[in-house]
Short mmCIF file of C-alpha atoms in Angstrom, two decimals:
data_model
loop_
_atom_site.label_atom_id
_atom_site.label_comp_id
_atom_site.label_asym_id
_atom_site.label_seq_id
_atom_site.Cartn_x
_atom_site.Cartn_y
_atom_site.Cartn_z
CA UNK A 133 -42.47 33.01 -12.99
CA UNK A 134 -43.52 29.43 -13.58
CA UNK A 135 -40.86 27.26 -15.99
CA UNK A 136 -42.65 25.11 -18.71
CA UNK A 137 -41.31 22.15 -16.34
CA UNK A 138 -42.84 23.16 -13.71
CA UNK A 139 -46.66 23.70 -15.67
CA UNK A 140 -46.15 20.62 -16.36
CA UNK A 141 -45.55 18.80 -12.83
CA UNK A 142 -48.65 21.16 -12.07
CA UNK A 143 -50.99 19.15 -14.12
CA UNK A 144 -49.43 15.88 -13.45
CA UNK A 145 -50.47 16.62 -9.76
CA UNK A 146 -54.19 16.71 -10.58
CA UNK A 147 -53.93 13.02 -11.95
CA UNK A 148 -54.91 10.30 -9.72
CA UNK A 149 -51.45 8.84 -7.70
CA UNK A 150 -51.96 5.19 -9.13
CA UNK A 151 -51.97 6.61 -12.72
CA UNK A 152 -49.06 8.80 -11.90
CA UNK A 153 -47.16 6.33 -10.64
CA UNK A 154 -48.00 3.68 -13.72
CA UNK A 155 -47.07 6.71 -16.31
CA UNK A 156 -43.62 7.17 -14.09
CA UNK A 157 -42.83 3.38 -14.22
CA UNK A 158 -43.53 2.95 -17.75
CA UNK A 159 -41.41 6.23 -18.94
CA UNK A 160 -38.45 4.98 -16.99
CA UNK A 161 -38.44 1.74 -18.39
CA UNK A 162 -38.49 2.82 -21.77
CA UNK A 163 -35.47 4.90 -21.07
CA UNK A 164 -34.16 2.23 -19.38
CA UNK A 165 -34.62 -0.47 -22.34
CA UNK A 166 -33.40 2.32 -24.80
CA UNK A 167 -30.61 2.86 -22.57
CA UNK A 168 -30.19 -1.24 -22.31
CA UNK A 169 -30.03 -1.54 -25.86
CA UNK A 170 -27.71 0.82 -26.73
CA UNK A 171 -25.21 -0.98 -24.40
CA UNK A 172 -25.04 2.31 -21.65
CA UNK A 173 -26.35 0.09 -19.10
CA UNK A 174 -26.06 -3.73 -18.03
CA UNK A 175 -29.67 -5.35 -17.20
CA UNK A 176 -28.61 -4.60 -13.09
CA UNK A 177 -27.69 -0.75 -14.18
CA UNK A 178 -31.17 -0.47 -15.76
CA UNK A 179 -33.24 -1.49 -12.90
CA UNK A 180 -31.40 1.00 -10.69
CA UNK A 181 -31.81 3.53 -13.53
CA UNK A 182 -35.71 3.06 -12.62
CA UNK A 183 -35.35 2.81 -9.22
CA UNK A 184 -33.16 5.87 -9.02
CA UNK A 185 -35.31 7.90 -11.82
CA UNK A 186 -38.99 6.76 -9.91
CA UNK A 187 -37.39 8.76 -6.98
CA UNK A 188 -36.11 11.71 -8.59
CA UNK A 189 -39.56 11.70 -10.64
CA UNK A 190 -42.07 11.72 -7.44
CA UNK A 191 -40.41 13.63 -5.41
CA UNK A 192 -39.01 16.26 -7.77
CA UNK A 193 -41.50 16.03 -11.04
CA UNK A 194 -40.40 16.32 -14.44
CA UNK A 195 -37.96 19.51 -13.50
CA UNK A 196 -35.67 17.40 -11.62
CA UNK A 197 -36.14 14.77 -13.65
CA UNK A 198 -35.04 16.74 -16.78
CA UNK A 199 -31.83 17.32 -15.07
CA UNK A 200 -31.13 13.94 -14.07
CA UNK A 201 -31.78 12.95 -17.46
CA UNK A 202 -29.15 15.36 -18.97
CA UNK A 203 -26.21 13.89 -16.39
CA UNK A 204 -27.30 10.59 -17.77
CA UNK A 205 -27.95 11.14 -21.88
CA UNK A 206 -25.12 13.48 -22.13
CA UNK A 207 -22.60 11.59 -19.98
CA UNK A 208 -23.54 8.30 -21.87
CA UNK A 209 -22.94 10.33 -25.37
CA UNK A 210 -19.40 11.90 -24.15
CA UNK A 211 -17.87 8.26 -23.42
CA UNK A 212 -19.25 7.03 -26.06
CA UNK A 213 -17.38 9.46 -28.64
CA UNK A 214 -14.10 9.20 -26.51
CA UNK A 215 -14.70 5.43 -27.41
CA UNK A 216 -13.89 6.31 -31.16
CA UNK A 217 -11.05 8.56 -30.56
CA UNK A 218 -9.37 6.35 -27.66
CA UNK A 219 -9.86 3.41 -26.87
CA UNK A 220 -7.78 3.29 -23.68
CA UNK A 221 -10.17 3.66 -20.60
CA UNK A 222 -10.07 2.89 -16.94
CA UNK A 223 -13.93 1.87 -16.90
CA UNK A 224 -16.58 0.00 -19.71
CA UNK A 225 -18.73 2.47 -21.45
CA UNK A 226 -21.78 0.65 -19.85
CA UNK A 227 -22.74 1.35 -16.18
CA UNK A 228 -23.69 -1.67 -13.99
CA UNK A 229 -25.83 -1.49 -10.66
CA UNK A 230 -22.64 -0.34 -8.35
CA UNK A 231 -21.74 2.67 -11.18
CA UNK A 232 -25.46 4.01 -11.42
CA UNK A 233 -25.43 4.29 -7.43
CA UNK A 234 -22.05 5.66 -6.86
CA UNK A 235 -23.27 8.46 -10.01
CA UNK A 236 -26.68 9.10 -8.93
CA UNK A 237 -27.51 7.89 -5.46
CA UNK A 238 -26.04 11.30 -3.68
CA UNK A 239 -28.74 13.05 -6.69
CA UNK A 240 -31.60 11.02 -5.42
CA UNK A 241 -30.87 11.64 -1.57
CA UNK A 242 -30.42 14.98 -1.98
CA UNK A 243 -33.73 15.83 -3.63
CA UNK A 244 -35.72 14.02 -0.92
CA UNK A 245 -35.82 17.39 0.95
CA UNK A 246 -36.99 19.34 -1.74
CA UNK A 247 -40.66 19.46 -0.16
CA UNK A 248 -39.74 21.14 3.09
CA UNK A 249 -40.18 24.46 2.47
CA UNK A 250 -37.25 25.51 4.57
CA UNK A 251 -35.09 23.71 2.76
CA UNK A 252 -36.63 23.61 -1.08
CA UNK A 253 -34.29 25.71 -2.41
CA UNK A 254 -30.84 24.05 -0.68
CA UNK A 255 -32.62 20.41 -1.87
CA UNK A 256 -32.51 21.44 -5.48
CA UNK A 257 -29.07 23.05 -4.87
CA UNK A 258 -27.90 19.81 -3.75
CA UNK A 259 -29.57 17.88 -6.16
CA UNK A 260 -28.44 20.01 -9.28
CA UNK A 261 -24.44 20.04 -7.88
CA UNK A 262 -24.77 16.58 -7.24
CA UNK A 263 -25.76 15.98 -10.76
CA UNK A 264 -23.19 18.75 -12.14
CA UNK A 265 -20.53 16.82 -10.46
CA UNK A 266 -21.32 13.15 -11.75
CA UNK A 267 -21.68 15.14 -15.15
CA UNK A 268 -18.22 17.64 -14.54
CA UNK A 269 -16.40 14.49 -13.78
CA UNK A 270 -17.73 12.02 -16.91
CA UNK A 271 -16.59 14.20 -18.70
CA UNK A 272 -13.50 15.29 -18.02
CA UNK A 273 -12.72 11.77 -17.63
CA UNK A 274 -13.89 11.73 -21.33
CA UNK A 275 -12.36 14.60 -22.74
CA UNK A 276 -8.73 13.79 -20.95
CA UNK A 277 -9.04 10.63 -23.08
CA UNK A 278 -9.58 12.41 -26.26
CA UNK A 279 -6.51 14.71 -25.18
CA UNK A 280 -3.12 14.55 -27.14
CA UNK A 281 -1.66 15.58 -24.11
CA UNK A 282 -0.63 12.71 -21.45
CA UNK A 283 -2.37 13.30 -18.26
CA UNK A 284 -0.45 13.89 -15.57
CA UNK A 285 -1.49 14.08 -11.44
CA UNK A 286 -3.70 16.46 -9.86
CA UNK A 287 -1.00 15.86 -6.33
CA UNK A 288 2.77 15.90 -7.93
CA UNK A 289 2.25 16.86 -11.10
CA UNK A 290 3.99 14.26 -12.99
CA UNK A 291 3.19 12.45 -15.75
CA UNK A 292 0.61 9.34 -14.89
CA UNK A 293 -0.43 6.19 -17.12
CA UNK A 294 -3.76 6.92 -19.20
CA UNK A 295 -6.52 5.45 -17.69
CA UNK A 296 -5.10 6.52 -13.98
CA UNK A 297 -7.37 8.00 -11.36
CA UNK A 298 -5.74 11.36 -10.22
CA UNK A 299 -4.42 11.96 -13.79
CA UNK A 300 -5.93 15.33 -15.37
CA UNK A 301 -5.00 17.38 -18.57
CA UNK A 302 -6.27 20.84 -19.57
CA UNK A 303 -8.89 19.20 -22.00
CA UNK A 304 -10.26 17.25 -19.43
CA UNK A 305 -10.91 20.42 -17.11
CA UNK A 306 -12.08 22.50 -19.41
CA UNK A 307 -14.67 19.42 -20.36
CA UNK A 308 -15.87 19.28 -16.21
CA UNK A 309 -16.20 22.98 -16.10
CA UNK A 310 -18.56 22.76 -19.40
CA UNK A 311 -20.73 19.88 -17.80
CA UNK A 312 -20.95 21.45 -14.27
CA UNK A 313 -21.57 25.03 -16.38
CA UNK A 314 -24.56 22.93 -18.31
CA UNK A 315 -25.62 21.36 -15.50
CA UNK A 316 -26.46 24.53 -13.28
CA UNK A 317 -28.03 26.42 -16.77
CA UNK A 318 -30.40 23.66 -17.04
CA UNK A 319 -31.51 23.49 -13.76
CA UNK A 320 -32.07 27.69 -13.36
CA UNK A 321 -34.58 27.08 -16.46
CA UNK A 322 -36.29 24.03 -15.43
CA UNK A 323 -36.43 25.10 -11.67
CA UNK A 324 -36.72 29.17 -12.01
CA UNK A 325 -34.28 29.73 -9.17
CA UNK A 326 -31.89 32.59 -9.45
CA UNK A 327 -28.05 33.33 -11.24
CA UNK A 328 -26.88 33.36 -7.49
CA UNK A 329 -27.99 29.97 -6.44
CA UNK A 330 -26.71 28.68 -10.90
CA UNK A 331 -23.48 29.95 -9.72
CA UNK A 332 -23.10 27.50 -6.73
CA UNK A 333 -24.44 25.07 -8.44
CA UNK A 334 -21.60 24.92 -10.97
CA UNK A 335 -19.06 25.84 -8.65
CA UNK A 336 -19.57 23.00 -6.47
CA UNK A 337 -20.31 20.62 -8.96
CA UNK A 338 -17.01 21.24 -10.54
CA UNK A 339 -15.13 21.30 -7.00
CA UNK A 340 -16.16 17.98 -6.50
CA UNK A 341 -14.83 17.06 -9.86
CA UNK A 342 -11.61 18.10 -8.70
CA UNK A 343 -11.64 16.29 -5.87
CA UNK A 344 -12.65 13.15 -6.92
CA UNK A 345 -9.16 13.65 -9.06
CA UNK A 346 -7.80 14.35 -5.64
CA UNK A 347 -9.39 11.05 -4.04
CA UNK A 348 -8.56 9.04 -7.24
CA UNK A 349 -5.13 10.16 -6.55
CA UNK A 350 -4.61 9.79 -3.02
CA UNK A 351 -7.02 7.24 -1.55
CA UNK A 352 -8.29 5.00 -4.75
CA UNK A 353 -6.49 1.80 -4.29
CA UNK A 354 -4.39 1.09 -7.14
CA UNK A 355 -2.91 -2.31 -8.21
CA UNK A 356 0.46 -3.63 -9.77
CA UNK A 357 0.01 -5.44 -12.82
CA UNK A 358 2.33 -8.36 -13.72
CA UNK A 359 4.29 -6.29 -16.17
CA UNK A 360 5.33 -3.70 -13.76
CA UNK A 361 2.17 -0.86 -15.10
CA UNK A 362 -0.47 0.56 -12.67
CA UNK A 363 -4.03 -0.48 -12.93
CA UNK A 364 -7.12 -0.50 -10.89
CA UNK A 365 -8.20 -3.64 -11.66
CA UNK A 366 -7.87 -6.30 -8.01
CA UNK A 367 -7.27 -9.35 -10.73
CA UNK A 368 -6.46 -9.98 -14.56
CA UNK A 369 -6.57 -13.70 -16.02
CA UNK A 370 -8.05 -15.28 -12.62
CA UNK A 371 -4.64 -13.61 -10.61
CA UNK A 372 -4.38 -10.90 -8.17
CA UNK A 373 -2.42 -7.57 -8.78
CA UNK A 374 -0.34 -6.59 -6.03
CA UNK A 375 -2.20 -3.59 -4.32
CA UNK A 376 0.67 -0.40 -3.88
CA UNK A 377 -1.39 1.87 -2.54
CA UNK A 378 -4.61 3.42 -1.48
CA UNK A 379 -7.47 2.29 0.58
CA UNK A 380 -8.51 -1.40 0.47
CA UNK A 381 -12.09 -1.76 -0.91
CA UNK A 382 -11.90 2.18 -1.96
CA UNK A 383 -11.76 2.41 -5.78
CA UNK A 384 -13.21 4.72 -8.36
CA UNK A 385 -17.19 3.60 -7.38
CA UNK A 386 -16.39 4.94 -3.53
CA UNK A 387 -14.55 7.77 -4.80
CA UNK A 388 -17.62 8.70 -7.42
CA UNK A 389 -19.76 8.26 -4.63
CA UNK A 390 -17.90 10.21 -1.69
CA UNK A 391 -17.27 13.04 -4.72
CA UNK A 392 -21.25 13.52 -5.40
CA UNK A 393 -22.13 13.29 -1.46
CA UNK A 394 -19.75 16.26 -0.48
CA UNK A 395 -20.56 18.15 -3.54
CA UNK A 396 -24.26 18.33 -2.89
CA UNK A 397 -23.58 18.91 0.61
CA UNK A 398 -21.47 22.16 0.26
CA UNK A 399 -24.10 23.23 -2.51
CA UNK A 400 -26.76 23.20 0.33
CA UNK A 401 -24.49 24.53 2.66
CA UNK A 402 -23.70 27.54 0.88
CA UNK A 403 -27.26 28.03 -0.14
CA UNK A 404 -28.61 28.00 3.40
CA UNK A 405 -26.08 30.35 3.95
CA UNK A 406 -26.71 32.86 1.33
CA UNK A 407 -30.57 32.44 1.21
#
């Protein structure tokens, strides 16, 4: 059974390619100036909004598409309302260039598969947990800020500074389950693939949540600041933080990044498996 998505990337494909491509180019950037002037992206973030969205667009129509779009709109809606209940963050509410990679870049790779026929159904498997995890972990990041609860870490268990990679609270789970849960809905009605294939989906997606806690806690590099706190910011006021752990050059971008790549990647595993 056809989804109303996918009608639709049926007639799109009877346009001419040099129309299809203009209409593409010229819905992205109006997303992406909305998106501009609403302060969830910087001018660099925008242009790899396009770049990122022209991708997911030609190779996976509008049903792809409509699920990158929800990681995006509903993420950039979550941080924004954490904004008015806490102000305390690790990260701006608006994404630059490096952020919209490290989110959506494993998204984009993973649906350029989706027209081998052998591996259609793994691609959007991929491509939906890869999205479901960007989402799963937004989120949670998000709704561990709204928490009353102090966050404490995913390794020891212990109470961490707000703002911390590695530090999770109940709230903040049950926030990345709801995303990845959303996530894997969205794309069973937009692509028409089966509960089976949903359920990996969100299960991976949220996985990799978890384990970009686990990165943020282990790996991340983390910084002293001059009064004795943690942060993950290299310099404040033009000096350097002394670095106390983690990986040089590894912070919450690579993490984000490393997250969405091995998230998409067990999704297709399991679905070549299975299928």
């Amino acid at each position: 059974m056809q989804t109303l998505t996918g009608k639709v990337d049926r007639y799109l494909t009877l346009l001419p390619l040099w129309s299809l491509l203009l209409i593409y180019i010229l819905l992205l950037s109006l997303i992406a100036v909305f998106a501009y002037k609403k302060k969830w992206l910087t001018l660099s973030g925008a242009v790899s909004a396009v770049i990122l969205g022209l991708i997911v667009l030609w190779m996976g129509g509008v049903s792809a598409f409509t699920v990158f779009l929800f990681f995006f709109v509903s993420s950039s809606l979550v941080s924004k309302l954490s904004k008015f209940v806490n102000r305390r963050e690790k990260k701006g509410n608006r994404r630059d260039m490096v952020q919209v990679l490290a989110n959506g870049l494993p998204a984009a790779l993973s649906i350029l598969l989706i027209r081998v026929p052998s591996l259609s159904l793994a691609s959007i498997a991929a491509f939906s947990a890869a999205n479901a995890e960007a989402a799963a972990d937004t989120w949670s990041g998000s709704f561990g800020v709204m928490s009353h609860r102090d966050p404490v870490s995913i390794i020891t268990f212990t109470k961490v500074p707000r703002g911390i990679s590695g530090g999770v609270t109940a709230l903040g789970f049950l926030g990345g389950f709801s995303a990845s849960l959303l996530v894997a809905i969205l794309s069973m009605g937009v692509f028409g693939h089966g509960f089976g294939t949903a359920c990996i989906i969100a299960g991976s997606g949220f996985l990799g949540s978890v384990i970009d806690s686990i990165l943020g806690a282990v790996l991340q590099v983390q910084y002293r600041a001059k009064d004795g706190s943690l942060t993950e910011k290299e310099e404040e006021d033009g000096e350097k933080n002394e670095r106390v752990r983690g990986i040089p050059g590894f912070d919450n971008d690579a993490v984000n990044f490393t997250s969405g790549i091995l998230s998409s990647s067990l999704a297709m595993l399991l679905t070549t498996l299975v299928s």
